[in-house]
Every structure is written in structure tokens, then in C-alpha cells.
Short mmCIF file of C-alpha atoms in Angstrom, two decimals:
data_model
loop_
_atom_site.label_atom_id
_atom_site.label_comp_id
_atom_site.label_asym_id
_atom_site.label_seq_id
_atom_site.Cartn_x
_atom_site.Cartn_y
_atom_site.Cartn_z
CA MET A 1 -67.54 8.80 -27.58
CA LYS A 2 -70.97 8.54 -25.99
CA ARG A 3 -71.61 10.57 -22.86
CA GLY A 4 -75.33 10.18 -22.32
CA ASP A 5 -77.86 7.50 -23.01
CA LYS A 6 -81.19 8.54 -21.53
CA GLN A 7 -84.50 9.97 -22.67
CA CYS A 8 -84.42 12.47 -25.53
CA LEU A 9 -85.42 16.02 -24.66
CA ALA A 10 -87.72 17.99 -26.95
CA LEU A 11 -86.10 20.81 -28.87
CA MET A 12 -86.98 24.20 -27.46
CA ASP A 13 -88.33 27.02 -29.58
CA ALA A 14 -85.39 29.07 -30.82
CA GLY A 15 -87.49 32.19 -30.71
CA LYS A 16 -87.69 31.88 -26.96
CA TRP A 17 -83.94 32.38 -26.76
CA ILE A 18 -83.52 35.04 -29.43
CA SER A 19 -82.65 37.59 -26.78
CA SER A 20 -79.85 35.50 -25.24
CA LEU A 21 -76.19 36.48 -25.58
CA PHE A 22 -72.95 34.68 -26.78
CA THR A 23 -69.17 34.43 -26.10
CA SER A 24 -66.82 31.75 -27.36
CA TYR A 25 -63.81 30.02 -25.92
CA PHE A 26 -63.61 26.30 -25.48
CA CYS A 27 -66.52 24.11 -25.80
CA PRO A 28 -68.53 26.76 -26.62
CA TRP A 29 -68.07 26.32 -24.12
CA PHE A 30 -66.88 29.92 -25.10
CA LEU A 31 -66.25 32.60 -27.82
CA PRO A 32 -64.33 35.86 -27.22
CA SER A 33 -65.53 37.73 -30.26
CA ARG A 34 -68.67 39.62 -29.26
CA SER A 35 -69.40 41.10 -32.62
CA ALA A 36 -72.95 41.84 -33.63
CA THR A 37 -71.86 42.48 -37.20
CA PRO A 38 -73.83 40.23 -39.60
CA PRO A 39 -71.67 37.87 -41.67
CA ARG A 40 -71.16 38.69 -45.32
CA THR A 41 -71.64 36.36 -48.26
CA SER A 42 -68.74 33.95 -48.58
CA THR A 43 -67.04 32.30 -51.49
CA SER A 44 -67.13 28.57 -52.04
CA VAL A 45 -65.05 26.20 -49.96
CA ASP A 46 -61.87 24.85 -51.52
CA VAL A 47 -61.33 21.21 -50.59
CA LYS A 48 -57.88 20.31 -51.88
CA SER A 49 -57.97 16.55 -52.14
CA GLN A 50 -57.56 13.96 -54.82
CA PRO A 51 -60.74 12.26 -56.09
CA ASN A 52 -59.32 8.82 -55.34
CA ASP A 53 -58.15 9.52 -51.78
CA PRO A 54 -58.11 6.26 -49.78
CA VAL A 55 -60.94 5.59 -47.39
CA VAL A 56 -59.69 5.19 -43.85
CA LYS A 57 -61.35 2.98 -41.23
CA MET A 58 -61.36 4.77 -37.88
CA LYS A 59 -61.10 2.27 -35.06
CA GLY A 60 -64.57 1.58 -33.69
CA THR A 61 -66.20 4.14 -35.99
CA MET A 62 -67.75 4.53 -39.38
CA THR A 63 -65.45 4.84 -42.39
CA ARG A 64 -64.59 8.19 -43.97
CA GLY A 65 -62.25 9.62 -46.57
CA ASP A 66 -59.59 12.14 -45.60
CA LEU A 67 -61.41 14.78 -47.58
CA THR A 68 -60.36 17.65 -45.35
CA LEU A 69 -56.68 16.83 -44.90
CA ASN A 70 -55.49 19.76 -47.02
CA TRP A 71 -58.64 21.84 -46.82
CA THR A 72 -58.21 25.60 -47.22
CA HIS A 73 -60.67 28.43 -47.67
CA HIS A 74 -60.26 31.97 -48.98
CA ASP A 75 -63.11 34.45 -48.75
CA SER A 76 -63.46 37.58 -50.88
CA ASP A 77 -65.31 39.26 -48.00
CA LEU A 78 -62.48 38.45 -45.58
CA PRO A 79 -59.43 38.89 -47.83
CA ASP A 80 -57.02 39.47 -44.94
CA PHE A 81 -57.42 35.93 -43.62
CA CYS A 82 -56.76 32.34 -44.63
CA PHE A 83 -58.76 29.43 -43.18
CA HIS A 84 -57.41 25.88 -43.08
CA THR A 85 -57.84 22.68 -41.12
CA ILE A 86 -55.43 22.36 -38.20
CA GLN A 87 -52.33 20.28 -38.91
CA GLN A 88 -49.49 18.97 -36.74
CA GLU A 89 -47.35 22.03 -37.42
CA ASP A 90 -50.12 24.26 -36.00
CA VAL A 91 -50.36 22.59 -32.58
CA SER A 92 -47.87 24.79 -30.70
CA GLN A 93 -49.24 28.11 -31.96
CA VAL A 94 -52.87 27.08 -31.57
CA SER A 95 -52.17 25.94 -28.00
CA ASP A 96 -50.55 29.26 -27.15
CA PHE A 97 -53.42 31.14 -28.76
CA LEU A 98 -56.09 29.33 -26.72
CA LEU A 99 -54.11 29.68 -23.50
CA LYS A 100 -53.85 33.42 -24.11
CA TYR A 101 -57.31 34.28 -25.41
CA PHE A 102 -59.74 31.46 -24.65
CA PHE A 103 -59.20 30.06 -21.18
CA PRO A 104 -58.50 33.33 -19.33
CA GLU A 105 -61.79 34.81 -20.60
CA GLU A 106 -64.17 31.86 -20.29
CA PRO A 107 -66.68 32.78 -17.54
CA LEU A 108 -66.55 29.54 -15.55
CA GLY A 109 -62.77 29.61 -15.49
CA GLN A 110 -62.78 33.26 -14.48
CA SER A 111 -65.16 32.62 -11.59
CA LEU A 112 -62.90 29.80 -10.32
CA LYS A 113 -59.67 31.75 -10.94
CA LEU A 114 -58.47 28.96 -13.20
CA ASP A 115 -54.71 28.98 -13.94
CA PRO A 116 -54.46 27.85 -17.61
CA ASN A 117 -50.73 27.17 -17.38
CA GLU A 118 -51.24 24.80 -14.45
CA GLU A 119 -54.52 23.11 -15.36
CA VAL A 120 -54.69 23.28 -19.17
CA ARG A 121 -51.26 23.56 -20.78
CA PRO A 122 -50.14 19.99 -19.86
CA TRP A 123 -52.94 18.28 -21.82
CA LEU A 124 -54.08 20.79 -24.46
CA PRO A 125 -51.53 19.82 -27.19
CA LYS A 126 -52.52 16.15 -26.84
CA MET A 127 -56.16 17.01 -27.37
CA LEU A 128 -55.28 19.14 -30.41
CA GLU A 129 -53.39 16.25 -31.95
CA HIS A 130 -56.51 14.13 -31.64
CA GLU A 131 -58.62 16.83 -33.33
CA ILE A 132 -56.22 16.75 -36.28
CA ARG A 133 -57.22 13.13 -36.84
CA GLU A 134 -60.90 14.09 -37.04
CA GLY A 135 -60.15 16.72 -39.71
CA LEU A 136 -62.85 19.21 -38.68
CA SER A 137 -60.96 21.85 -36.67
CA ILE A 138 -60.09 25.18 -38.27
CA VAL A 139 -57.38 27.77 -37.69
CA VAL A 140 -57.54 31.29 -39.14
CA ARG A 141 -54.34 33.13 -39.95
CA ARG A 142 -53.57 36.59 -41.23
CA ARG A 143 -52.39 36.56 -44.80
CA SER A 144 -48.95 37.87 -45.67
CA ALA A 145 -48.39 41.53 -46.45
CA SER A 146 -48.39 40.74 -50.17
CA GLY A 147 -51.94 39.42 -49.89
CA GLU A 148 -50.82 35.91 -50.80
CA GLU A 149 -51.36 32.81 -48.68
CA SER A 150 -48.72 32.47 -45.98
CA THR A 151 -45.89 30.05 -46.65
CA SER A 152 -43.71 28.07 -44.26
CA GLU A 153 -41.20 30.95 -44.41
CA ASP A 154 -43.88 33.53 -43.70
CA VAL A 155 -46.36 31.95 -41.30
CA GLY A 156 -49.34 34.21 -40.65
CA GLU A 157 -50.44 35.12 -37.14
CA VAL A 158 -53.20 32.98 -35.64
CA VAL A 159 -56.28 35.17 -35.14
CA ALA A 160 -59.06 32.62 -34.57
CA VAL A 161 -59.57 28.93 -33.83
CA CYS A 162 -62.52 26.56 -33.98
CA LEU A 163 -61.94 23.13 -32.40
CA ASN A 164 -64.41 20.45 -33.47
CA ASP A 165 -64.53 16.86 -32.28
CA VAL A 166 -66.63 13.83 -33.31
CA GLU A 167 -68.64 11.90 -30.74
CA ARG A 168 -69.83 8.41 -31.65
CA THR A 169 -72.15 5.72 -30.38
CA VAL A 170 -69.41 3.13 -30.75
CA SER A 171 -66.63 3.10 -28.16
CA ASP A 172 -63.23 4.13 -29.55
CA ALA A 173 -60.23 3.28 -27.35
CA GLU A 174 -58.06 5.77 -29.26
CA ASP A 175 -60.49 8.64 -28.81
CA VAL A 176 -59.71 11.41 -26.33
CA ASN A 177 -61.30 14.64 -25.15
CA ILE A 178 -61.10 16.94 -22.18
CA PHE A 179 -62.62 14.26 -19.95
CA SER A 180 -59.71 11.98 -20.83
CA PHE A 181 -57.14 14.31 -19.24
CA VAL A 182 -58.75 16.20 -16.38
CA THR A 183 -58.85 14.70 -12.88
CA ARG A 184 -60.24 16.13 -9.67
CA ASP A 185 -56.90 15.93 -7.86
CA SER A 186 -54.63 17.31 -10.58
CA GLN A 187 -56.91 19.96 -12.12
CA PRO A 188 -59.56 20.75 -9.48
CA ASN A 189 -60.96 23.88 -11.13
CA MET A 190 -60.93 22.42 -14.62
CA TRP A 191 -62.65 19.34 -13.21
CA LYS A 192 -65.50 21.49 -11.89
CA ILE A 193 -65.99 22.93 -15.37
CA THR A 194 -66.12 19.47 -16.91
CA ARG A 195 -68.93 18.56 -14.51
CA VAL A 196 -71.05 21.35 -16.02
CA LEU A 197 -70.29 20.13 -19.55
CA ASP A 198 -71.08 16.55 -18.64
CA GLU A 199 -74.35 17.51 -16.95
CA LEU A 200 -75.48 19.38 -20.06
CA VAL A 201 -75.51 16.20 -22.15
CA ALA A 202 -76.30 13.69 -19.42
CA GLU A 203 -80.06 13.60 -20.12
CA ALA A 204 -79.96 14.21 -23.86
CA ASP A 205 -79.75 11.02 -25.92
CA LEU A 206 -79.00 12.84 -29.15
CA PHE A 207 -77.97 9.71 -31.03
CA ASN A 208 -81.37 8.06 -30.62
CA CYS A 209 -83.24 11.33 -30.90
CA TYR A 210 -81.80 12.05 -34.36
CA GLN A 211 -81.18 8.42 -35.38
CA ILE A 212 -77.46 8.98 -35.98
CA GLU A 213 -74.23 7.12 -35.19
CA ALA A 214 -72.01 10.18 -34.78
CA LEU A 215 -72.22 13.92 -34.23
CA VAL A 216 -69.86 16.90 -34.42
CA SER A 217 -69.14 18.79 -31.20
CA CYS A 218 -67.94 22.39 -31.51
CA GLN A 219 -65.69 22.46 -28.46
CA MET A 220 -63.76 25.71 -28.63
CA LEU A 221 -64.46 28.81 -30.68
CA CYS A 222 -62.12 31.70 -30.05
CA VAL A 223 -61.42 34.97 -31.86
CA ASP A 224 -58.60 37.35 -30.98
CA PRO A 225 -60.40 40.45 -29.59
CA ARG A 226 -58.33 42.66 -31.90
CA PHE A 227 -60.12 41.07 -34.85
CA GLY A 228 -63.62 41.04 -33.40
CA GLY A 229 -66.48 42.57 -35.34
CA ARG A 230 -65.38 41.16 -38.70
CA GLY A 231 -67.67 38.14 -38.81
CA LEU A 232 -64.99 35.54 -38.10
CA ALA A 233 -67.05 33.69 -35.48
CA GLN A 234 -70.05 33.27 -37.77
CA LYS A 235 -67.77 32.34 -40.65
CA LEU A 236 -66.15 29.60 -38.55
CA ILE A 237 -69.54 28.18 -37.58
CA ARG A 238 -70.65 28.12 -41.22
CA LEU A 239 -67.40 26.51 -42.36
CA THR A 240 -67.82 23.90 -39.63
CA GLU A 241 -71.21 23.11 -41.14
CA ASP A 242 -69.61 22.78 -44.59
CA LEU A 243 -66.96 20.39 -43.27
CA THR A 244 -69.60 18.45 -41.35
CA ARG A 245 -71.51 17.85 -44.57
CA THR A 246 -68.30 16.94 -46.39
CA MET A 247 -67.64 14.26 -43.78
CA ASP A 248 -71.25 13.07 -44.08
CA TYR A 249 -72.30 13.96 -40.52
CA SER A 250 -75.62 15.67 -39.90
CA LEU A 251 -75.74 17.00 -36.32
CA ILE A 252 -73.63 19.71 -34.66
CA ILE A 253 -73.77 20.52 -30.96
CA SER A 254 -72.01 22.99 -28.70
CA GLU A 255 -71.99 23.51 -24.95
CA ALA A 256 -72.22 27.29 -24.53
CA THR A 257 -71.19 28.45 -21.07
CA SER A 258 -71.50 32.17 -21.77
CA GLU A 259 -74.36 34.38 -22.87
CA PHE A 260 -72.32 35.67 -25.81
CA SER A 261 -71.54 32.23 -27.21
CA ALA A 262 -75.21 31.25 -26.97
CA ARG A 263 -76.14 34.30 -29.03
CA ALA A 264 -73.63 33.38 -31.75
CA PHE A 265 -75.03 29.89 -32.13
CA LEU A 266 -78.62 31.11 -32.11
CA LYS A 267 -77.69 33.54 -34.86
CA ALA A 268 -76.24 30.62 -36.82
CA GLY A 269 -79.53 28.70 -36.62
CA PHE A 270 -78.89 26.49 -33.58
CA HIS A 271 -81.60 25.63 -31.06
CA CYS A 272 -81.22 25.50 -27.30
CA GLN A 273 -81.99 21.93 -26.25
CA LYS A 274 -81.14 22.15 -22.56
CA THR A 275 -80.24 24.78 -19.97
CA LEU A 276 -78.28 24.50 -16.75
CA PRO A 277 -78.72 27.50 -14.40
CA TYR A 278 -75.54 28.41 -12.54
CA ASP A 279 -77.37 29.56 -9.41
CA THR A 280 -78.81 26.07 -8.79
CA PHE A 281 -76.01 23.84 -10.12
CA ALA A 282 -74.49 21.88 -7.22
CA PHE A 283 -72.22 18.91 -6.55
CA ASP A 284 -73.27 15.97 -4.43
CA ASP A 285 -71.68 17.56 -1.36
CA GLY A 286 -73.83 20.67 -1.81
CA GLU A 287 -71.09 22.94 -3.17
CA GLN A 288 -72.38 25.53 -5.65
CA PRO A 289 -69.22 26.80 -7.34
CA PHE A 290 -70.91 29.13 -9.87
CA ARG A 291 -73.63 30.71 -7.73
CA GLN A 292 -71.70 33.97 -7.44
CA LEU A 293 -71.10 34.05 -11.20
CA ALA A 294 -74.85 34.01 -11.79
CA SER A 295 -75.44 36.85 -9.34
CA THR A 296 -72.64 39.16 -10.48
CA SER A 297 -72.45 38.77 -14.28
CA VAL A 298 -74.56 38.39 -17.40
CA HIS A 299 -73.66 34.70 -17.53
CA LYS A 300 -76.61 32.98 -15.87
CA THR A 301 -76.78 29.57 -17.48
CA ALA A 302 -75.00 27.00 -19.64
CA ARG A 303 -76.83 25.85 -22.77
CA LEU A 304 -76.69 22.80 -25.00
CA MET A 305 -76.96 24.17 -28.54
CA VAL A 306 -78.00 21.85 -31.37
CA LYS A 307 -78.31 22.12 -35.15
CA TYR A 308 -79.42 19.38 -37.54
CA ILE A 309 -78.07 20.19 -40.99
CA LYS A 310 -79.72 17.51 -43.16
#
């Protein structure tokens, strides 16, 4: 879905931001793993699909094959974990994981004292079900004690999640995202956060800038703090790039609301295309909900992170 259609902003020099920081949780919005450990060399991606899979026409979008429906990945450098695209049976556990580790730690939510159970739980599963259709979101599970891939009888613990959506120039009535569910009356604090996310892309006409019809949006990147420092965040970003290429998209963006998440994307080769300082962000009525956040924490600005992979 298109959320901005104005003048394209010039890409900023990545070197200028090399000292910024990163955290993940929602749109990177956020990412809880704060590891500075460099990622290790990975094995190849295993796309388990038949060569003659039918091509599916997404309503109002370009065609694609369901190449990632049964996608799994095993990495010799991360032998304790199994990566796979999120499926219907994962929705409940992934929802609980994000409600426990992502939303309580995201800096904007913290500053507003957001209650995830009240303002997120009612709509999060519906959004996850939509991401399943796009086929680009990844869940990471611990492998079973035997070292084999978990089975339905021995489901591994969720330790990390990367939610990725597709935004398109063509309107899609069946498409949903956070903006589809959050209202000012029902989720007042969540609504304030969505205003920051919307403002980040409001002036950036990425579709015309890169001459594309669709882009991938990394919406939530979250790592269980107990498994931080193992390179899972960087691995998830790289696997997102692999899936993006598989689906024949060429641009990935992320809205990083924390210093730590910005660092992770810079490390992965993203550029900062736009910044939104928290100490000056204000609503039409003059309210500045994140001014205190900027003055009392390391989180000073939201950033639109962009990477062109072709």
C-alpha cells in the first residue's frame, strides 16, 4: 500500500551515521538484541518448493510464485536454531513472543507507557496472518535437544522474529498493516506511534525514486535478550534480503525508532534516508509526546532506513 507520494529525498551518506546505535522491535521500528558481535558466514538458503509451483495473482499487485511457502534455513554457524517463514500454526506463539519482548521494550511505547495487552493484542494476530500471505516473514526456533529440526510433536521455542510486509503502488483492498487496525480512540498511545511512522515516509516517494512498483518493509525485528550476541539480528536481515531477491523485489526499508535498531541496519548496509527528531516532533495541537524521551535516553530520533539490493 502506498503511504507517500511526494518529492524524493536524496540518500544521505551512510558514513555520516556510522556512529548511530540500533535496537529492534516492531517496525524497526525496533530490535531488542543489542549485540555488537559480527555475523559469521552462513550456509546457503534452502527454498523447499517445487519447480512448477503455480503463479498466484495477488489482488491489485504484481504476480509472484509461492516460492517461500515452505522455506527453511539451517546455518552451520548457528546450529542451535532453525529459520523458517511464518505459517498459520506459528501465529499464536509469535504473537505472544512479540507482546513479551518487542512492544514492552520499544522506546516510543515505553515513553508512552503503552499497554501491549490493551492496545496491541487485539489486532496483532490479524496482521500476522496477512504477513503469512506475503511469504517474507521469518521465525527462529531453537532446535530440539537431538540437534534435529523440531517436529510438530517437539516444537522449538521461538527466540527471534522478523516481520516483513510488502508495500505497493497499486491499491490492494485485501492488504492490511498497523494503520488498518489502530484508531485514536481505541488505541491512543499506539496511534501516536503510528503518526511517527507515517511521518517518516510522508515526504519520501520511494516508488518513483527507485522506479519500482513494490518494496519490502521490515516492520518488526525482535530477538529474545537471552539469545543476544549470537548474530541472529544480522542473520535475519540478510535472510530477508535473500527472500526479497527470491520474490523479485529490489528495495527494503525499515522505520527505526531506536538508536540500536538504526545501528543494526547501518551495519547491514542500509542508508538513512530521513530523520525525525523526537524533541521537535509535534501534533497539530502542539503536543510533543516524545520530547522527554529525547532528553532522558539515547533515543533521539526515528530514521527511515533504505537498502537497494539490485
